[in-house]
Coordinates of C-alpha atoms in Angstrom, one line a residue:
Chain A
M29 CA 20.6 5.1 30.5
Q30 CA 23.9 2.5 30.2
D31 CA 23.2 1.1 33.1
E32 CA 19.3 -0.5 31.7
F33 CA 20.7 -1.2 29.0
E34 CA 23.2 -3.7 30.3
R35 CA 20.6 -5.4 32.1
L36 CA 18.5 -4.9 29.0
Y37 CA 20.6 -6.7 26.7
E38 CA 22.3 -9.4 29.5
N39 CA 18.5 -10.6 29.7
Y40 CA 17.0 -10.8 26.2
H41 CA 19.3 -9.4 23.4
H42 CA 20.1 -13.0 22.4
S43 CA 16.8 -13.8 22.4
L44 CA 15.0 -10.5 20.9
F45 CA 18.2 -11.2 17.9
Q46 CA 16.7 -14.1 17.3
Y47 CA 13.1 -13.6 16.9
L48 CA 14.1 -10.2 14.3
F49 CA 16.6 -12.6 12.1
Y50 CA 13.4 -15.4 11.5
M51 CA 11.3 -12.7 10.9
V52 CA 12.7 -11.0 8.8
R53 CA 15.2 -13.4 7.2
D54 CA 18.4 -11.1 6.3
K55 CA 20.9 -11.2 9.4
E56 CA 22.2 -7.7 9.4
A57 CA 18.5 -6.1 9.1
A58 CA 18.3 -8.0 12.4
E59 CA 21.3 -5.9 13.5
E60 CA 20.1 -2.8 12.7
L61 CA 16.9 -3.7 13.9
V62 CA 17.3 -5.3 17.4
Q63 CA 19.1 -1.8 17.7
E64 CA 15.6 0.2 17.5
V65 CA 14.2 -2.3 20.1
Y66 CA 16.6 0.0 22.3
I67 CA 15.8 3.3 21.1
K68 CA 12.2 2.4 21.1
V69 CA 12.8 1.5 25.2
F70 CA 14.4 4.6 25.7
H71 CA 13.1 7.0 24.2
S72 CA 9.0 6.1 23.3
F73 CA 6.4 7.0 25.1
Q74 CA 5.4 3.7 25.8
T75 CA 6.3 2.7 29.2
F76 CA 5.9 -0.7 30.5
E77 CA 3.8 0.4 33.6
G78 CA 0.6 -2.2 33.4
K79 CA 1.8 -4.4 31.4
S80 CA 1.7 -8.2 31.8
S81 CA 5.6 -9.0 31.7
E82 CA 9.0 -7.0 30.6
K83 CA 9.3 -10.1 27.9
T84 CA 7.0 -10.1 26.4
W85 CA 6.5 -6.4 26.0
L86 CA 9.8 -6.6 24.5
Y87 CA 9.2 -9.1 22.2
S88 CA 5.5 -6.6 21.2
I89 CA 8.3 -4.1 20.1
A90 CA 10.5 -6.1 18.7
R91 CA 7.5 -7.2 16.5
H92 CA 6.6 -3.4 15.2
V93 CA 9.9 -2.8 15.2
G94 CA 10.5 -6.1 12.2
I95 CA 6.8 -6.1 11.0
D96 CA 7.9 -1.7 9.9
W97 CA 10.6 -3.1 8.3
I98 CA 9.2 -5.9 6.4
R99 CA 5.9 -3.1 4.7
K100 CA 8.7 -1.2 4.3
Q101 CA 11.3 -3.0 2.3
N102 CA 7.9 -4.2 -0.2
R103 CA 6.5 -1.0 -0.5
K104 CA 10.6 -0.3 -2.0
K105 CA 10.8 -3.9 -4.2
R106 CA 7.4 -3.0 -5.3
K107 CA 8.3 0.7 -6.3
W108 CA 11.4 -0.6 -8.1
L109 CA 9.7 -3.5 -9.8
G110 CA 6.9 -1.8 -10.6
L111 CA 9.3 0.6 -12.9
I112 CA 10.4 -3.0 -15.0
G113 CA 7.1 -4.5 -15.1
P114 CA 4.5 -6.6 -14.2
L115 CA 5.3 -8.4 -10.6
S116 CA 4.8 -11.9 -9.9
K117 CA 5.5 -13.5 -6.0
E118 CA 8.9 -14.3 -6.3
D119 CA 10.2 -11.2 -7.1
I120 CA 9.6 -9.8 -4.0
R121 CA 11.1 -12.3 -2.4
D122 CA 14.6 -11.1 -1.9
P123 CA 16.6 -13.6 -0.3
S124 CA 19.4 -12.4 1.1
P125 CA 22.8 -14.6 2.0
L126 CA 22.0 -17.4 4.1
P127 CA 23.6 -17.2 7.4
D128 CA 26.7 -19.5 8.2
E129 CA 24.1 -21.4 11.2
I130 CA 21.4 -22.5 8.4
V131 CA 24.1 -23.4 6.0
S132 CA 25.6 -25.7 8.0
T133 CA 22.6 -26.9 9.7
K134 CA 21.2 -30.8 8.9
D135 CA 19.7 -30.8 5.1
E136 CA 15.9 -31.4 6.6
V137 CA 16.3 -28.2 9.4
K138 CA 17.5 -26.2 6.3
I139 CA 14.3 -27.3 4.3
V140 CA 11.7 -26.4 6.6
Y141 CA 13.4 -22.5 7.0
E142 CA 13.0 -22.1 3.6
A143 CA 9.2 -24.0 3.3
M144 CA 8.6 -20.8 6.2
E145 CA 9.1 -18.6 3.2
D146 CA 6.0 -19.5 2.3
C147 CA 4.1 -19.0 4.9
T148 CA 2.0 -16.1 6.0
P149 CA 3.7 -13.4 7.7
D150 CA 1.3 -14.3 11.2
Q151 CA 1.6 -18.2 10.4
R152 CA 5.5 -17.2 10.4
Q153 CA 5.1 -15.1 13.3
V154 CA 3.2 -17.9 15.7
L155 CA 6.0 -20.5 14.3
V156 CA 8.6 -18.3 15.4
L157 CA 7.7 -17.9 18.6
R158 CA 6.3 -21.1 19.5
Y159 CA 9.2 -23.2 18.4
V160 CA 12.1 -20.9 17.7
E161 CA 11.5 -19.0 20.5
A162 CA 10.3 -21.6 23.2
L163 CA 7.2 -18.9 24.2
S164 CA 3.9 -20.5 25.6
I165 CA 1.2 -20.0 23.8
K166 CA -0.2 -17.5 26.4
E167 CA 2.9 -15.3 25.5
A168 CA 3.0 -15.8 22.1
A169 CA -1.0 -14.8 22.8
E170 CA 0.6 -11.5 24.2
I171 CA 3.3 -10.4 22.0
L172 CA 0.3 -10.5 19.0
G173 CA -2.3 -8.8 20.4
W174 CA -4.4 -12.5 19.8
S175 CA -6.6 -14.1 21.7
E176 CA -4.9 -18.2 22.6
S177 CA -7.2 -20.1 20.7
K178 CA -6.1 -17.8 17.4
V179 CA -3.0 -18.6 18.3
K180 CA -3.9 -22.2 18.7
T181 CA -5.6 -22.1 15.4
T182 CA -2.5 -20.4 13.6
Q183 CA -0.2 -22.6 15.3
H184 CA -1.9 -26.0 13.2
R185 CA -2.2 -23.8 9.7
A186 CA 1.4 -22.9 10.2
V187 CA 2.0 -26.7 10.1
K188 CA 0.1 -28.3 8.4
K189 CA 1.3 -25.9 6.1
L190 CA 4.8 -26.9 6.2
K191 CA 4.0 -30.5 5.8
D192 CA 2.1 -29.5 2.7
I193 CA 5.3 -28.0 1.5
L194 CA 7.3 -30.1 2.7
V195 CA 5.5 -33.2 1.1
Q196 CA 5.3 -31.0 -2.4
N197 CA 9.3 -30.7 -2.2
K198 CA 10.0 -34.3 -2.0
E199 CA 7.2 -35.5 -4.6
V200 CA 9.3 -33.4 -6.6
T201 CA 12.5 -34.4 -5.7
E202 CA 11.5 -38.1 -6.3
R203 CA 9.9 -37.8 -10.0
R204 CA 13.4 -35.8 -10.7
A205 CA 15.8 -38.9 -9.2
E206 CA 13.5 -41.4 -11.6
Q207 CA 13.8 -39.6 -15.3
Chain B
M26 CA 17.1 -45.7 6.4
T27 CA 14.4 -43.8 4.5
K28 CA 12.9 -40.9 6.1
R29 CA 9.7 -40.6 6.0
Y30 CA 8.7 -37.0 4.9
S31 CA 5.6 -38.2 3.2
R32 CA 3.8 -39.3 5.8
S33 CA 5.8 -36.8 8.5
S34 CA 3.8 -36.4 11.6
D35 CA 3.2 -32.7 13.1
E36 CA 5.8 -33.5 15.6
Q37 CA 7.8 -34.1 13.6
I38 CA 7.6 -31.0 11.6
K39 CA 7.8 -29.3 15.3
Q40 CA 10.6 -30.7 16.1
K41 CA 12.3 -30.0 12.9
L42 CA 11.2 -26.3 14.2
Q43 CA 12.7 -26.8 17.3
Q44 CA 16.2 -27.6 15.8
L45 CA 16.5 -24.2 13.8
P46 CA 20.2 -23.2 14.5
Q47 CA 20.6 -20.4 17.4
I48 CA 21.4 -17.4 15.3
R49 CA 24.0 -15.1 17.3
D50 CA 24.5 -10.9 17.5
N51 CA 28.5 -11.3 17.0
R52 CA 29.0 -7.9 17.8
T53 CA 30.0 -6.8 21.1
K54 CA 27.8 -5.3 24.4
E55 CA 29.8 -1.9 23.6
E56 CA 29.6 -2.0 19.9
V57 CA 26.1 -1.9 19.7
Y58 CA 25.5 -0.1 22.6
Q59 CA 27.6 3.0 20.8
N60 CA 25.2 2.0 18.0
I61 CA 22.3 3.1 20.2
V62 CA 23.9 6.0 21.5
K63 CA 24.5 7.7 18.0
K64 CA 21.9 7.0 16.0
T65 CA 19.9 9.0 19.1
D66 CA 22.3 11.5 18.5
N67 CA 21.3 11.9 14.6
R68 CA 17.9 11.7 15.2
A69 CA 17.7 14.6 17.2
N70 CA 18.9 16.6 14.7
K71 CA 16.5 15.1 12.0
R72 CA 14.4 16.3 9.8
R73 CA 11.4 18.2 11.8
P74 CA 8.3 19.2 11.0
R75 CA 7.9 22.7 9.1
K76 CA 6.2 25.2 11.6
W77 CA 3.2 25.7 10.1
V78 CA 3.1 29.1 8.4
I79 CA -0.1 29.5 6.2
P80 CA 0.4 33.3 3.4
T81 CA -1.8 35.3 5.3
L82 CA -5.1 36.2 2.9
T83 CA -4.5 38.7 0.3
T84 CA -7.1 38.2 -1.7
A85 CA -10.4 35.6 -2.5
A86 CA -8.0 33.8 -4.8
A87 CA -10.0 30.2 -5.6
F88 CA -8.4 27.7 -3.9
L89 CA -5.4 24.9 -4.4
L90 CA -7.3 22.3 -2.9
L91 CA -8.4 19.2 -4.9
L92 CA -11.8 18.6 -6.1
V93 CA -12.6 16.5 -3.2
L94 CA -12.8 19.4 -0.5
L95 CA -15.1 20.9 -2.6
P96 CA -18.0 19.6 -1.6
N97 CA -17.4 20.3 1.6
M98 CA -16.5 23.8 1.3
I99 CA -19.8 24.3 -0.7
S100 CA -22.2 22.9 1.6
T101 CA -24.7 25.3 3.4
P102 CA -26.4 24.8 6.8
K103 CA -29.5 23.6 5.4
Q104 CA -27.3 20.2 3.6
F105 CA -25.3 19.9 7.1
T106 CA -29.3 19.7 9.0
A107 CA -30.7 17.3 6.8
D108 CA -27.5 15.4 6.4
E109 CA -27.8 14.9 10.0
D110 CA -31.5 14.3 10.3
S111 CA -30.8 11.1 8.3
N112 CA -27.8 10.0 10.5
S113 CA -30.3 9.8 13.6
I114 CA -32.6 7.8 11.6
E115 CA -29.7 5.3 11.4
K116 CA -29.1 5.5 14.9
R117 CA -32.3 4.6 15.2
Q118 CA -32.2 2.1 13.3
A119 CA -29.9 -0.1 14.8
G120 CA -30.9 0.9 18.5
E121 CA -28.1 0.7 19.3
N122 CA -27.2 3.9 21.4
S123 CA -30.7 4.2 23.5
T124 CA -28.3 4.2 26.9
E125 CA -25.9 6.4 25.8
N126 CA -28.3 9.2 25.1
I127 CA -30.0 8.5 28.4
T128 CA -26.8 10.3 29.9
E129 CA -25.8 12.6 26.6
Q130 CA -29.3 13.9 27.5
E131 CA -28.0 14.9 31.4
E132 CA -24.6 16.0 30.1
D133 CA -26.3 18.6 27.9
A134 CA -29.1 20.3 29.9
D135 CA -27.3 23.4 29.9
N136 CA -26.4 23.2 26.5
N137 CA -28.7 25.0 23.7
V138 CA -28.5 21.9 21.4
E139 CA -31.4 19.8 20.6
K140 CA -29.8 17.1 21.5
P141 CA -31.6 15.9 24.8
A142 CA -35.1 16.1 23.2
R143 CA -34.2 13.7 19.7
S144 CA -33.0 11.3 22.6
E145 CA -36.1 11.5 24.6
Q146 CA -37.4 10.0 20.9
E147 CA -35.1 7.6 20.5
E148 CA -36.4 5.7 23.0
S149 CA -39.2 4.7 21.7
D150 CA -39.6 2.0 18.9
I151 CA -41.0 4.5 15.6
T152 CA -40.5 2.9 12.0
I153 CA -38.6 5.3 9.4
S154 CA -41.6 7.2 8.0
E155 CA -43.0 7.8 11.3
Q156 CA -39.1 8.9 11.6
E157 CA -39.5 11.6 9.2
E158 CA -42.3 13.5 10.0
E159 CA -41.9 13.4 12.9
S160 CA -37.9 15.0 12.6
V161 CA -40.0 17.8 11.3
E162 CA -41.7 18.4 13.7
E163 CA -39.2 17.7 16.2
T164 CA -37.0 21.0 14.9
Q165 CA -39.7 22.8 15.1
I166 CA -40.5 22.4 18.9
H167 CA -36.6 22.5 19.7
E168 CA -37.0 26.7 18.8
E169 CA -38.1 27.2 21.8
P170 CA -36.3 25.9 24.3
A171 CA -33.0 26.6 22.4
V172 CA -34.4 30.3 23.0
D173 CA -34.8 30.1 26.4
V174 CA -31.7 28.6 27.5
E175 CA -29.3 31.1 25.4
D176 CA -29.0 33.0 29.0
E177 CA -26.7 31.0 29.9
D178 CA -22.9 30.0 28.1
P179 CA -22.5 26.7 28.7
I180 CA -19.1 25.8 31.0
Y181 CA -16.7 23.3 30.4
D182 CA -15.7 22.6 33.7
N183 CA -13.7 19.2 31.9
Y184 CA -12.3 21.2 28.6
V185 CA -8.8 19.8 27.7
T186 CA -6.4 22.9 27.6
A187 CA -3.7 23.3 25.0
L188 CA 0.0 22.0 24.8
T189 CA 1.9 26.1 25.5
E190 CA 5.9 26.4 25.4
N191 CA 5.9 26.3 28.5
D192 CA 5.0 23.2 28.8
I193 CA 7.5 21.4 26.7
E194 CA 10.9 20.4 28.7
Q195 CA 14.4 20.2 27.4
G196 CA 14.5 17.0 25.5
E197 CA 11.2 17.0 24.4
K198 CA 8.6 17.4 21.6
A199 CA 4.6 17.4 20.6
V200 CA 3.1 15.2 18.4
T201 CA -0.7 15.7 17.5
I202 CA -2.7 12.8 15.7
P203 CA -6.5 13.1 14.8
L204 CA -8.6 11.3 16.4
Q205 CA -12.7 11.2 15.7
D206 CA -17.1 11.2 16.5
V207 CA -17.8 8.3 14.2
E208 CA -20.8 10.1 14.9
T209 CA -21.3 12.9 14.7
S210 CA -18.2 13.1 12.4
V211 CA -16.0 15.4 14.3
I212 CA -12.7 15.4 14.3
V213 CA -10.4 15.9 17.3
P214 CA -7.0 17.1 17.4
L215 CA -5.0 15.1 20.9
T216 CA -1.7 16.3 21.4
F217 CA 1.0 13.9 23.1
V218 CA 4.5 15.3 24.2
I219 CA 7.4 13.0 23.7
S220 CA 11.0 12.6 23.5
E221 CA 13.3 15.0 21.5
N222 CA 14.5 11.2 20.0
Q223 CA 11.6 9.9 19.0
E224 CA 11.4 10.2 15.1
A225 CA 7.6 12.7 14.9
L226 CA 7.1 11.1 11.8
E227 CA 7.1 7.6 13.5
A228 CA 6.0 9.0 16.8
F229 CA 2.3 10.0 15.1
E230 CA 1.8 6.9 13.6
E231 CA 2.8 4.4 16.4
L232 CA 0.3 7.2 18.1
T233 CA -2.6 6.7 15.7
E234 CA -2.4 3.1 16.0
E235 CA -1.7 2.7 19.0
Y236 CA -4.3 5.4 20.7
T237 CA -8.0 4.0 20.4
G238 CA -9.2 7.0 22.1
E239 CA -11.7 5.3 24.3
D240 CA -10.3 6.9 27.9
V241 CA -11.2 10.5 26.2
G242 CA -14.7 8.9 24.7
L243 CA -13.2 9.5 21.2
D244 CA -12.7 6.5 18.0
P245 CA -10.1 5.4 16.9
S246 CA -8.1 7.5 14.2
A247 CA -9.7 7.1 10.2
L248 CA -6.2 6.5 9.9
Q249 CA -5.4 3.5 11.4
H250 CA -4.1 1.9 8.3
I251 CA -1.8 4.0 6.9
D252 CA 2.6 4.1 6.8
W253 CA 4.2 7.6 6.7
D254 CA 7.5 7.8 4.8
Y255 CA 9.7 10.7 4.3
A256 CA 10.7 10.7 0.2
E257 CA 13.9 9.3 -0.8
E258 CA 14.3 13.4 -1.7
E259 CA 14.4 16.1 1.4
E260 CA 12.3 18.3 -0.4
S261 CA 9.2 15.9 -1.4
P262 CA 6.2 16.0 0.4
L263 CA 5.7 12.4 2.7
E264 CA 4.1 9.5 1.0
V265 CA 1.3 8.2 2.8
E266 CA 0.7 4.7 1.6
F267 CA -2.7 3.5 2.4
E268 CA -3.2 -0.8 3.5
E269 CA -6.0 -1.1 2.8
D270 CA -8.2 -1.2 0.1
L271 CA -10.6 2.2 0.6
S272 CA -12.3 1.4 -3.0
E273 CA -15.5 0.3 -1.7
A274 CA -15.3 3.1 1.3
S275 CA -18.5 4.8 2.3
S276 CA -18.7 8.7 1.4
N277 CA -18.8 9.4 5.2
E278 CA -16.0 7.2 5.9
S279 CA -13.8 8.6 2.8
E280 CA -15.1 12.2 4.0
M281 CA -13.5 11.5 7.3
I282 CA -10.7 9.5 5.7
V283 CA -9.5 12.5 3.8
R284 CA -10.6 15.9 6.3
S285 CA -8.1 13.4 9.1
L286 CA -5.8 13.6 6.9
E287 CA -6.3 17.1 6.8
E288 CA -5.2 17.4 10.5
S289 CA -2.6 15.7 10.3
M290 CA -0.9 17.7 7.7
R291 CA -1.5 21.0 9.1
Y292 CA -0.1 19.2 12.5
L293 CA 2.5 17.8 10.9
G294 CA 3.2 21.1 9.0
E295 CA 3.1 19.5 5.9
T296 CA 1.0 21.0 2.9
E297 CA 0.7 18.1 0.5
V298 CA 1.8 14.7 0.5
I299 CA 1.9 11.5 -2.5
L300 CA -1.4 8.7 -1.5
E301 CA 0.1 5.7 -2.1
Q302 CA -1.2 1.9 -2.4
N303 CA 0.7 -1.2 -3.0
G304 CA 4.1 1.0 -4.1
T305 CA 2.4 3.2 -7.1
E306 CA 0.8 6.7 -6.6
G307 CA -3.0 7.4 -6.5
I308 CA -5.6 5.4 -4.4
E309 CA -8.5 4.5 -5.2
L310 CA -11.4 6.2 -1.8
G311 CA -15.0 5.4 -2.4
N312 CA -16.3 7.6 -4.9
Y313 CA -13.6 10.3 -4.3
G314 CA -12.2 8.5 -7.6
V315 CA -8.8 7.6 -7.5
L316 CA -7.0 10.7 -5.5
D317 CA -2.4 10.1 -6.0
R318 CA -1.6 13.6 -4.8
Y319 CA -3.4 15.6 -0.9
K320 CA -2.6 19.7 -1.1
I321 CA -3.3 22.3 0.8
D322 CA -2.5 25.9 -0.4
Q323 CA -4.7 28.1 1.8
E324 CA -6.2 27.1 5.2
N325 CA -8.8 29.4 7.1
R326 CA -10.1 27.8 9.6
G327 CA -11.9 29.1 13.2
Y328 CA -11.9 26.8 16.4
Y329 CA -14.9 25.5 18.2
V330 CA -15.7 23.8 21.0
Y331 CA -16.6 19.8 21.0
T332 CA -18.0 18.5 24.3
N333 CA -18.8 14.3 25.1
E334 CA -19.5 12.8 27.5
N335 CA -16.5 13.0 28.8
R336 CA -14.4 16.3 28.3
S337 CA -14.7 19.1 25.5
F338 CA -11.9 20.1 22.7
L339 CA -10.9 22.1 21.1
V340 CA -11.8 21.1 17.1
S341 CA -11.1 22.9 13.6
G342 CA -13.7 24.4 11.5
S343 CA -12.7 21.3 9.1
G344 CA -13.2 19.1 11.6
A345 CA -16.2 19.7 12.7
N346 CA -17.0 19.9 8.7
I347 CA -18.2 24.2 9.2
S348 CA -17.0 26.0 6.1
S349 CA -14.8 28.5 5.8
T350 CA -16.1 30.8 3.4
N351 CA -18.7 33.7 3.0
E352 CA -22.2 32.8 1.1
N353 CA -19.8 33.8 -2.4
G354 CA -17.1 31.3 -1.9
E355 CA -14.8 33.4 -0.7
L356 CA -12.3 32.8 2.3
L357 CA -12.9 34.8 5.3
T358 CA -11.0 36.6 6.8
F359 CA -9.2 36.7 10.5
H360 CA -11.7 39.1 11.4
E361 CA -14.7 37.0 10.1
T362 CA -13.9 33.6 10.7
L363 CA -13.6 34.8 14.7
E364 CA -17.1 35.9 14.6
H365 CA -17.9 33.0 13.0
M366 CA -16.9 31.1 16.2
K367 CA -19.4 32.9 17.9
S368 CA -22.4 30.7 16.8
T369 CA -22.9 27.1 15.7
G370 CA -25.3 26.2 14.0
E371 CA -28.2 24.5 15.6
N372 CA -28.0 21.2 14.1
S373 CA -24.1 21.6 14.7
S374 CA -21.8 18.7 16.9
V375 CA -19.7 22.0 18.3
D376 CA -20.3 24.8 20.4
A377 CA -19.1 28.1 19.5
S378 CA -15.7 28.7 21.2
I379 CA -16.0 32.5 22.3
P380 CA -19.2 33.5 23.7
E381 CA -21.7 35.5 22.4
N382 CA -21.3 38.6 25.1
M383 CA -17.8 39.1 23.7
T384 CA -17.7 42.1 21.0
I385 CA -15.2 42.2 18.8
E386 CA -14.9 45.7 17.9
G387 CA -11.6 44.6 15.4
V388 CA -8.4 42.9 14.6
H389 CA -5.0 45.1 13.8
E390 CA -3.3 42.6 11.7
E391 CA 0.6 43.4 12.4
Q392 CA 3.1 41.3 10.7
D393 CA 3.3 37.9 13.1
L394 CA 0.7 40.2 15.5
A395 CA -3.0 39.9 15.8
R396 CA -4.5 42.4 17.9
V397 CA -8.3 41.5 18.8
I398 CA -9.7 44.3 20.1
F399 CA -12.5 43.4 22.4
S400 CA -15.6 45.9 23.4
K401 CA -16.2 48.0 27.2
D402 CA -18.5 45.5 27.8
S403 CA -16.9 42.0 26.9
H404 CA -15.6 40.1 29.7
L405 CA -14.2 37.2 30.4
S406 CA -16.0 34.2 32.1
E407 CA -13.7 32.6 35.2
N408 CA -13.8 29.4 34.6
N409 CA -11.9 27.5 32.1
N410 CA -14.4 29.0 29.7
G411 CA -12.5 32.0 29.0
R412 CA -8.8 30.4 28.3
L413 CA -11.0 28.5 25.8
M414 CA -11.5 31.5 24.2
V415 CA -7.8 32.4 24.4
E416 CA -6.9 29.4 22.9
A417 CA -9.6 29.3 20.3
V418 CA -8.4 32.2 19.2
L419 CA -5.3 31.6 19.3
F420 CA -4.8 28.8 17.3
A421 CA -7.5 30.1 15.0
A422 CA -4.9 33.6 14.4
A423 CA -1.9 30.4 13.7
D424 CA -3.9 29.0 10.6
F425 CA -4.1 32.9 9.5
G426 CA -0.3 33.1 9.3
F427 CA 0.0 35.1 13.1
E428 CA 2.7 34.7 15.6
R429 CA 1.3 36.2 18.4
V430 CA -2.1 37.9 19.9
S431 CA -2.6 40.3 22.2
F432 CA -6.4 40.7 23.5
E433 CA -7.3 44.0 24.1
G434 CA -10.2 45.2 26.2
E435 CA -10.7 47.8 28.9
N436 CA -12.9 44.8 30.7
L437 CA -11.3 41.6 29.5
G438 CA -10.7 40.4 33.2
E439 CA -8.5 36.7 33.5
A440 CA -7.9 34.0 31.8
Q441 CA -6.5 30.9 33.5
G442 CA -3.3 30.2 32.2
Y443 CA -2.4 33.0 30.9
K444 CA -1.3 37.3 30.8
L445 CA -3.8 39.3 29.0
N446 CA -1.4 42.2 29.2
A447 CA 0.6 41.7 26.7
P448 CA 0.8 39.7 23.0
I449 CA 0.4 35.6 23.9
D450 CA 2.3 33.2 21.7
V451 CA 0.1 30.9 20.0
P452 CA 0.4 27.7 22.2
V453 CA 2.2 24.3 20.4
A454 CA -1.0 22.4 19.9
P455 CA -4.1 22.0 21.5
N456 CA -6.0 19.7 23.3
Q457 CA -3.2 18.2 25.7
I458 CA -3.5 14.3 27.0
K459 CA -0.9 13.8 29.5
N460 CA -0.1 9.8 30.4

């Protein structure tokens, strides 16, 4: 197992970790989750045979792992908040501390990172796979289990969504500056 | 230089996305590897599904199943027939299945069920009212061929055998998921062997979501959009979270979900689960209304044979919608259950698992051992049918709390894969799907 681990680590660790981070937006969680990916590879009933590429197969395992985590987090939060009072959308989003890399990046990029929060999970997936991980439409489609046209439409909507958010934010900032 | 956000083009957004910083895992490769090894070891020792142990029936006490199961329990064969007919009318309306039915016709030639003639009908275009008239005639006509065909028991060449303890190697374990045949409303449990190190509940969830059943001619599980979770406290029931809104589910859909849930619990070794939606207890499920818990207290089910185009499987009585009570609403005894396994209703989607020619003279219950005594002239078929019967009886016994069964009879013969001269351990689970 160790040899296999080494091979996977050398080829994919960095990408999978980064992918998981941008999906769950929590560095500590990403550390745990990337380990889960290896565990699944070694101990799952699923094998690589018959899949189109090892890379997209690993990414799709990471995607499942990430989605599971997000779901469980949301459930926990809803449960906990359920005891206190009605939920508002913001309550569910629990901002974990921004990693240094984000904090020290350009403002305009930071703003995009924050704006991604308002995209739907599907939209976020596409944005991360296509622009952060620099995967092709075909690869993204394989990982997500979607048609290529669905990837394209979702990508288009995601970019538009970001644009709208950024424009909104800019207008708000400008109005405040004027006052 | 003003940044022109208000007129950001798509390109600018994409560029910014591409400028998102690289986020690195600061741990060493060795650290990550050690963590993985540690976690894997921990998981191997984690909470395992409890063995399915149901107390043997002592009295005909009222069962503590939720009200939702009562409609199923009370349904008489007559009612079942009516449902079947209305289902077939819907099928004709949809007009989808004409090709399938032609194959069914060929397959069912040996079976004493009414399917062949029904499918002939389905090829013609008839209005609903005409269909209603004809379905009555149909039942009458079928009575004749059924009598003739009864001479021969069907041969289950493609029986999907059970997973026995011997089939499991070191470092492996079993997980069983409930798939379904939507058309006939039968729940079919399928068993897979997985690594010991994989978490049972996780594997259950994953398999339910991923395995479509296509290659064995079944439909995906009714429980695909469900999250299973251990509760915070060790001894609390599992939490089952429904992701979809099922308030508008049809009665058939809701029933399939409830029955699939029950089937799952049996193989997960759970007798109670908490049902949740949106993080709170209680789900709205079609005309069942709001359910917050699902509990199974006593369970006695026989096992029957379900055959589709590809294969034959063992299904439980509840999976096949067969009652486990007698006319007085009392739960059947083990012996009575075995007797029921010798025949199914004319319009049943499943077949008997114990051939008519096998006469059970008595059943003796000796703690964890059930002794099934067959008459002198009872003889097992040499083909797969013998194995199928043995496994069906073993699983029926398991549901009554037995761990072993001895098959006793002067001329029993042999069953493939089993030595009948000594008590046989109950197998792990039915219908093993091998990769």
